[in-house]
JSON list of C-alpha atoms in Angstrom, two decimals:
[
{"chain": "A", "resi": 1, "resn": "MET", "atom": "CA", "xyz": [-3.51, 25.21, -11.03]},
{"chain": "A", "resi": 2, "resn": "THR", "atom": "CA", "xyz": [-6.43, 25.02, -13.28]},
{"chain": "A", "resi": 3, "resn": "ASP", "atom": "CA", "xyz": [-9.28, 23.08, -12.42]},
{"chain": "A", "resi": 4, "resn": "GLN", "atom": "CA", "xyz": [-9.09, 21.17, -15.69]},
{"chain": "A", "resi": 5, "resn": "LEU", "atom": "CA", "xyz": [-5.29, 20.13, -15.09]},
{"chain": "A", "resi": 6, "resn": "PHE", "atom": "CA", "xyz": [-6.13, 19.29, -11.60]},
{"chain": "A", "resi": 7, "resn": "TYR", "atom": "CA", "xyz": [-8.96, 16.89, -12.67]},
{"chain": "A", "resi": 8, "resn": "PHE", "atom": "CA", "xyz": [-6.60, 15.37, -15.21]},
{"chain": "A", "resi": 9, "resn": "LEU", "atom": "CA", "xyz": [-3.81, 14.77, -12.57]},
{"chain": "A", "resi": 10, "resn": "GLN", "atom": "CA", "xyz": [-6.69, 13.14, -10.60]},
{"chain": "A", "resi": 11, "resn": "VAL", "atom": "CA", "xyz": [-7.81, 10.87, -13.51]},
{"chain": "A", "resi": 12, "resn": "ALA", "atom": "CA", "xyz": [-4.08, 10.12, -14.33]},
{"chain": "A", "resi": 13, "resn": "SER", "atom": "CA", "xyz": [-3.33, 9.03, -10.86]},
{"chain": "A", "resi": 14, "resn": "THR", "atom": "CA", "xyz": [-6.37, 6.70, -10.60]},
{"chain": "A", "resi": 15, "resn": "PHE", "atom": "CA", "xyz": [-5.67, 4.97, -13.71]},
{"chain": "A", "resi": 16, "resn": "SER", "atom": "CA", "xyz": [-1.76, 4.82, -13.55]},
{"chain": "A", "resi": 17, "resn": "VAL", "atom": "CA", "xyz": [-2.42, 1.22, -11.81]},
{"chain": "A", "resi": 18, "resn": "ALA", "atom": "CA", "xyz": [-4.34, 0.07, -14.95]},
{"chain": "A", "resi": 19, "resn": "LEU", "atom": "CA", "xyz": [-1.32, -1.16, -17.01]},
{"chain": "A", "resi": 20, "resn": "PRO", "atom": "CA", "xyz": [0.46, -2.98, -14.08]},
{"chain": "A", "resi": 21, "resn": "LEU", "atom": "CA", "xyz": [-2.95, -4.57, -12.95]},
{"chain": "A", "resi": 22, "resn": "CYS", "atom": "CA", "xyz": [-3.37, -5.76, -16.61]},
{"chain": "A", "resi": 23, "resn": "ILE", "atom": "CA", "xyz": [-0.15, -7.46, -16.88]},
{"chain": "A", "resi": 24, "resn": "GLY", "atom": "CA", "xyz": [-0.57, -8.75, -13.33]},
{"chain": "A", "resi": 25, "resn": "LEU", "atom": "CA", "xyz": [-3.96, -10.30, -14.21]},
{"chain": "A", "resi": 26, "resn": "TRP", "atom": "CA", "xyz": [-2.74, -11.64, -17.68]},
{"chain": "A", "resi": 27, "resn": "LYS", "atom": "CA", "xyz": [0.13, -13.52, -15.75]},
{"chain": "A", "resi": 28, "resn": "PHE", "atom": "CA", "xyz": [-2.17, -14.34, -12.72]},
{"chain": "A", "resi": 29, "resn": "ASN", "atom": "CA", "xyz": [-2.17, -18.07, -13.21]},
{"chain": "A", "resi": 30, "resn": "LYS", "atom": "CA", "xyz": [1.55, -18.25, -13.39]},
{"chain": "A", "resi": 31, "resn": "ALA", "atom": "CA", "xyz": [2.39, -15.95, -10.46]},
{"chain": "A", "resi": 32, "resn": "ASP", "atom": "CA", "xyz": [3.44, -17.29, -7.07]},
{"chain": "A", "resi": 33, "resn": "LEU", "atom": "CA", "xyz": [1.33, -16.47, -3.80]},
{"chain": "A", "resi": 34, "resn": "ALA", "atom": "CA", "xyz": [3.11, -13.00, -3.11]},
{"chain": "A", "resi": 35, "resn": "VAL", "atom": "CA", "xyz": [2.51, -11.88, -6.64]},
{"chain": "A", "resi": 36, "resn": "LYS", "atom": "CA", "xyz": [-1.06, -12.87, -6.48]},
{"chain": "A", "resi": 37, "resn": "ALA", "atom": "CA", "xyz": [-1.56, -11.14, -3.09]},
{"chain": "A", "resi": 38, "resn": "PHE", "atom": "CA", "xyz": [-0.04, -7.83, -4.54]},
{"chain": "A", "resi": 39, "resn": "ILE", "atom": "CA", "xyz": [-2.42, -7.98, -7.63]},
{"chain": "A", "resi": 40, "resn": "PHE", "atom": "CA", "xyz": [-5.40, -8.28, -5.23]},
{"chain": "A", "resi": 41, "resn": "PHE", "atom": "CA", "xyz": [-4.01, -5.39, -3.24]},
{"chain": "A", "resi": 42, "resn": "LEU", "atom": "CA", "xyz": [-3.48, -3.41, -6.48]},
{"chain": "A", "resi": 43, "resn": "MET", "atom": "CA", "xyz": [-7.06, -4.36, -7.54]},
{"chain": "A", "resi": 44, "resn": "LEU", "atom": "CA", "xyz": [-8.39, -3.22, -4.04]},
{"chain": "A", "resi": 45, "resn": "GLY", "atom": "CA", "xyz": [-6.56, 0.04, -4.34]},
{"chain": "A", "resi": 46, "resn": "PHE", "atom": "CA", "xyz": [-7.90, 0.70, -7.91]},
{"chain": "A", "resi": 47, "resn": "ALA", "atom": "CA", "xyz": [-11.58, 0.02, -6.66]},
{"chain": "A", "resi": 48, "resn": "THR", "atom": "CA", "xyz": [-11.00, 2.44, -3.59]},
{"chain": "A", "resi": 49, "resn": "ASP", "atom": "CA", "xyz": [-9.82, 5.12, -5.96]},
{"chain": "A", "resi": 50, "resn": "LEU", "atom": "CA", "xyz": [-12.78, 4.67, -8.16]},
{"chain": "A", "resi": 51, "resn": "ALA", "atom": "CA", "xyz": [-15.18, 4.65, -5.44]},
{"chain": "A", "resi": 52, "resn": "GLY", "atom": "CA", "xyz": [-13.88, 7.71, -3.94]},
{"chain": "A", "resi": 53, "resn": "TRP", "atom": "CA", "xyz": [-13.90, 9.38, -7.27]},
{"chain": "A", "resi": 54, "resn": "TYR", "atom": "CA", "xyz": [-17.34, 8.28, -7.60]},
{"chain": "A", "resi": 55, "resn": "LEU", "atom": "CA", "xyz": [-18.32, 9.29, -4.08]},
{"chain": "A", "resi": 56, "resn": "TYR", "atom": "CA", "xyz": [-16.59, 12.74, -4.68]},
{"chain": "A", "resi": 57, "resn": "LEU", "atom": "CA", "xyz": [-18.65, 13.43, -8.08]},
{"chain": "A", "resi": 58, "resn": "SER", "atom": "CA", "xyz": [-21.95, 12.36, -6.26]},
{"chain": "A", "resi": 59, "resn": "LYS", "atom": "CA", "xyz": [-21.10, 14.76, -3.24]},
{"chain": "A", "resi": 60, "resn": "ASP", "atom": "CA", "xyz": [-21.17, 12.07, -0.86]},
{"chain": "A", "resi": 61, "resn": "GLY", "atom": "CA", "xyz": [-18.40, 13.00, 1.26]},
{"chain": "A", "resi": 62, "resn": "THR", "atom": "CA", "xyz": [-18.95, 10.98, 4.52]},
{"chain": "A", "resi": 63, "resn": "SER", "atom": "CA", "xyz": [-19.07, 7.82, 2.57]},
{"chain": "A", "resi": 64, "resn": "ASN", "atom": "CA", "xyz": [-15.97, 8.68, 0.67]},
{"chain": "A", "resi": 65, "resn": "LEU", "atom": "CA", "xyz": [-14.24, 9.28, 4.15]},
{"chain": "A", "resi": 66, "resn": "TYR", "atom": "CA", "xyz": [-15.57, 6.03, 5.43]},
{"chain": "A", "resi": 67, "resn": "VAL", "atom": "CA", "xyz": [-13.87, 4.26, 2.56]},
{"chain": "A", "resi": 68, "resn": "ARG", "atom": "CA", "xyz": [-10.59, 6.13, 2.76]},
{"chain": "A", "resi": 69, "resn": "HIS", "atom": "CA", "xyz": [-10.46, 5.37, 6.57]},
{"chain": "A", "resi": 70, "resn": "ILE", "atom": "CA", "xyz": [-11.05, 1.73, 6.00]},
{"chain": "A", "resi": 71, "resn": "TYR", "atom": "CA", "xyz": [-8.57, 1.53, 2.83]},
{"chain": "A", "resi": 72, "resn": "ASP", "atom": "CA", "xyz": [-6.09, 3.00, 5.18]},
{"chain": "A", "resi": 73, "resn": "LEU", "atom": "CA", "xyz": [-6.13, 0.16, 7.66]},
{"chain": "A", "resi": 74, "resn": "ILE", "atom": "CA", "xyz": [-6.31, -2.27, 4.93]},
{"chain": "A", "resi": 75, "resn": "GLU", "atom": "CA", "xyz": [-3.22, -0.87, 3.10]},
{"chain": "A", "resi": 76, "resn": "SER", "atom": "CA", "xyz": [-0.94, -0.63, 6.22]},
{"chain": "A", "resi": 77, "resn": "VAL", "atom": "CA", "xyz": [-1.90, -4.17, 7.40]},
{"chain": "A", "resi": 78, "resn": "PHE", "atom": "CA", "xyz": [-1.19, -5.31, 3.84]},
{"chain": "A", "resi": 79, "resn": "LEU", "atom": "CA", "xyz": [2.13, -3.78, 3.64]},
{"chain": "A", "resi": 80, "resn": "PHE", "atom": "CA", "xyz": [3.38, -4.94, 6.86]},
{"chain": "A", "resi": 81, "resn": "TRP", "atom": "CA", "xyz": [1.97, -8.79, 6.12]},
{"chain": "A", "resi": 82, "resn": "PHE", "atom": "CA", "xyz": [3.65, -8.43, 2.69]},
{"chain": "A", "resi": 83, "resn": "LEU", "atom": "CA", "xyz": [6.79, -7.18, 3.94]},
{"chain": "A", "resi": 84, "resn": "SER", "atom": "CA", "xyz": [6.86, -9.66, 6.81]},
{"chain": "A", "resi": 85, "resn": "TRP", "atom": "CA", "xyz": [6.20, -12.53, 4.10]},
{"chain": "A", "resi": 86, "resn": "VAL", "atom": "CA", "xyz": [8.55, -11.66, 1.39]},
{"chain": "A", "resi": 87, "resn": "SER", "atom": "CA", "xyz": [11.61, -10.31, 3.62]},
{"chain": "A", "resi": 88, "resn": "PRO", "atom": "CA", "xyz": [14.45, -12.58, 3.85]},
{"chain": "A", "resi": 89, "resn": "SER", "atom": "CA", "xyz": [15.21, -11.00, 7.28]},
{"chain": "A", "resi": 90, "resn": "GLN", "atom": "CA", "xyz": [13.87, -12.99, 10.29]},
{"chain": "A", "resi": 91, "resn": "LEU", "atom": "CA", "xyz": [14.11, -9.50, 12.21]},
{"chain": "A", "resi": 92, "resn": "VAL", "atom": "CA", "xyz": [12.05, -7.56, 9.69]},
{"chain": "A", "resi": 93, "resn": "ASN", "atom": "CA", "xyz": [9.48, -10.65, 9.59]},
{"chain": "A", "resi": 94, "resn": "LYS", "atom": "CA", "xyz": [9.16, -10.67, 13.19]},
{"chain": "A", "resi": 95, "resn": "PHE", "atom": "CA", "xyz": [8.76, -7.02, 13.67]},
{"chain": "A", "resi": 96, "resn": "PHE", "atom": "CA", "xyz": [6.14, -6.44, 11.05]},
{"chain": "A", "resi": 97, "resn": "MET", "atom": "CA", "xyz": [4.16, -9.44, 12.04]},
{"chain": "A", "resi": 98, "resn": "TRP", "atom": "CA", "xyz": [4.20, -8.15, 15.64]},
{"chain": "A", "resi": 99, "resn": "SER", "atom": "CA", "xyz": [3.41, -4.66, 14.49]},
{"chain": "A", "resi": 100, "resn": "ILE", "atom": "CA", "xyz": [0.38, -5.57, 12.87]},
{"chain": "A", "resi": 101, "resn": "ALA", "atom": "CA", "xyz": [-1.42, -5.95, 16.19]},
{"chain": "A", "resi": 102, "resn": "ILE", "atom": "CA", "xyz": [-0.29, -2.53, 17.16]},
{"chain": "A", "resi": 103, "resn": "LEU", "atom": "CA", "xyz": [-1.62, -1.21, 13.95]},
{"chain": "A", "resi": 104, "resn": "ILE", "atom": "CA", "xyz": [-5.40, -1.46, 14.87]},
{"chain": "A", "resi": 105, "resn": "PRO", "atom": "CA", "xyz": [-5.42, 0.28, 17.91]},
{"chain": "A", "resi": 106, "resn": "PHE", "atom": "CA", "xyz": [-3.02, 3.15, 16.65]},
{"chain": "A", "resi": 107, "resn": "TRP", "atom": "CA", "xyz": [-5.42, 3.52, 13.42]},
{"chain": "A", "resi": 108, "resn": "ALA", "atom": "CA", "xyz": [-8.43, 3.94, 15.96]},
{"chain": "A", "resi": 109, "resn": "LEU", "atom": "CA", "xyz": [-6.58, 6.83, 17.64]},
{"chain": "A", "resi": 110, "resn": "ARG", "atom": "CA", "xyz": [-7.34, 8.71, 14.46]},
{"chain": "A", "resi": 111, "resn": "PHE", "atom": "CA", "xyz": [-11.03, 8.94, 15.29]},
{"chain": "A", "resi": 112, "resn": "LEU", "atom": "CA", "xyz": [-10.23, 10.22, 18.93]},
{"chain": "A", "resi": 113, "resn": "TYR", "atom": "CA", "xyz": [-7.52, 12.59, 18.09]},
{"chain": "A", "resi": 114, "resn": "LEU", "atom": "CA", "xyz": [-7.69, 14.47, 14.60]},
{"chain": "A", "resi": 115, "resn": "ASP", "atom": "CA", "xyz": [-3.82, 15.12, 14.73]},
{"chain": "A", "resi": 116, "resn": "ALA", "atom": "CA", "xyz": [-3.09, 11.51, 14.99]},
{"chain": "A", "resi": 117, "resn": "MET", "atom": "CA", "xyz": [-4.40, 10.96, 11.59]},
{"chain": "A", "resi": 118, "resn": "GLY", "atom": "CA", "xyz": [-1.05, 12.14, 9.86]},
{"chain": "A", "resi": 119, "resn": "VAL", "atom": "CA", "xyz": [1.06, 10.72, 12.45]},
{"chain": "A", "resi": 120, "resn": "TYR", "atom": "CA", "xyz": [-0.33, 7.08, 11.78]},
{"chain": "A", "resi": 121, "resn": "MET", "atom": "CA", "xyz": [-0.07, 7.57, 7.99]},
{"chain": "A", "resi": 122, "resn": "SER", "atom": "CA", "xyz": [3.89, 9.05, 8.49]},
{"chain": "A", "resi": 123, "resn": "ALA", "atom": "CA", "xyz": [4.60, 6.30, 11.03]},
{"chain": "A", "resi": 124, "resn": "VAL", "atom": "CA", "xyz": [3.31, 3.62, 8.60]},
{"chain": "A", "resi": 125, "resn": "GLN", "atom": "CA", "xyz": [5.14, 5.21, 5.55]},
{"chain": "A", "resi": 126, "resn": "VAL", "atom": "CA", "xyz": [8.33, 5.33, 7.48]},
{"chain": "A", "resi": 127, "resn": "PHE", "atom": "CA", "xyz": [8.21, 1.80, 8.67]},
{"chain": "A", "resi": 128, "resn": "VAL", "atom": "CA", "xyz": [7.27, 0.37, 5.26]},
{"chain": "A", "resi": 129, "resn": "ALA", "atom": "CA", "xyz": [9.90, 2.32, 3.61]},
{"chain": "A", "resi": 130, "resn": "PHE", "atom": "CA", "xyz": [12.73, 1.39, 6.16]},
{"chain": "A", "resi": 131, "resn": "GLY", "atom": "CA", "xyz": [11.65, -2.28, 6.00]},
{"chain": "A", "resi": 132, "resn": "ALA", "atom": "CA", "xyz": [11.34, -2.35, 2.30]},
{"chain": "A", "resi": 133, "resn": "TRP", "atom": "CA", "xyz": [14.90, -0.89, 1.88]},
{"chain": "A", "resi": 134, "resn": "PHE", "atom": "CA", "xyz": [16.38, -3.27, 4.52]},
{"chain": "A", "resi": 135, "resn": "SER", "atom": "CA", "xyz": [14.85, -5.99, 2.81]},
{"chain": "A", "resi": 136, "resn": "LEU", "atom": "CA", "xyz": [16.24, -5.08, -0.73]},
{"chain": "A", "resi": 137, "resn": "ILE", "atom": "CA", "xyz": [19.39, -4.46, 0.68]},
{"chain": "A", "resi": 138, "resn": "GLN", "atom": "CA", "xyz": [19.43, -8.24, 2.07]},
{"chain": "A", "resi": 139, "resn": "MET", "atom": "CA", "xyz": [18.26, -9.43, -1.24]},
{"chain": "A", "resi": 140, "resn": "VAL", "atom": "CA", "xyz": [21.15, -7.84, -3.11]},
{"chain": "A", "resi": 141, "resn": "GLU", "atom": "CA", "xyz": [23.65, -8.97, -0.84]},
{"chain": "A", "resi": 142, "resn": "THR", "atom": "CA", "xyz": [22.70, -12.34, -1.04]},
{"chain": "A", "resi": 143, "resn": "LYS", "atom": "CA", "xyz": [22.84, -12.25, -4.90]},
{"chain": "A", "resi": 144, "resn": "ARG", "atom": "CA", "xyz": [26.33, -11.03, -5.72]},
{"chain": "A", "resi": 145, "resn": "GLU", "atom": "CA", "xyz": [25.78, -10.98, -9.36]},
{"chain": "A", "resi": 146, "resn": "VAL", "atom": "CA", "xyz": [23.30, -8.38, -8.91]},
{"chain": "A", "resi": 147, "resn": "ALA", "atom": "CA", "xyz": [25.34, -6.43, -6.71]},
{"chain": "A", "resi": 148, "resn": "GLU", "atom": "CA", "xyz": [28.11, -6.62, -9.10]},
{"chain": "A", "resi": 149, "resn": "GLN", "atom": "CA", "xyz": [26.31, -5.21, -11.97]},
{"chain": "A", "resi": 150, "resn": "LEU", "atom": "CA", "xyz": [25.34, -2.25, -9.96]},
{"chain": "A", "resi": 151, "resn": "VAL", "atom": "CA", "xyz": [28.95, -1.38, -9.34]}
]
């Protein structure tokens, strides 16, 4: 992969959130609290990407790492909170709310054991994917007209 293509993919990746963010900000006043929280999360992710891009170009790798590490914690806490809030399942709600307390020490382990960094992100992604899948299945099952259209 050429450097120019790699740079283009980085720029495209950073700005891929621009259209959903613009639409969300346009409809922000009419949105419910869950949507407003998600829009804020998109803005924070966009700001983190822009900061990382700036810090990379200014060759400030240490600050870039700090920004990324803090964002990893914010992202996982937000996603766990968001799933606990929007899921129709009491089981999912309780699991993710209680799991938030475990996230912070688990996140901090990455600074003591470098191998824990990948394990932390993988575990968070697996739990978020499973929680989102389980929640979506329950939402579809409670709305039969949606389920019938899929079949």
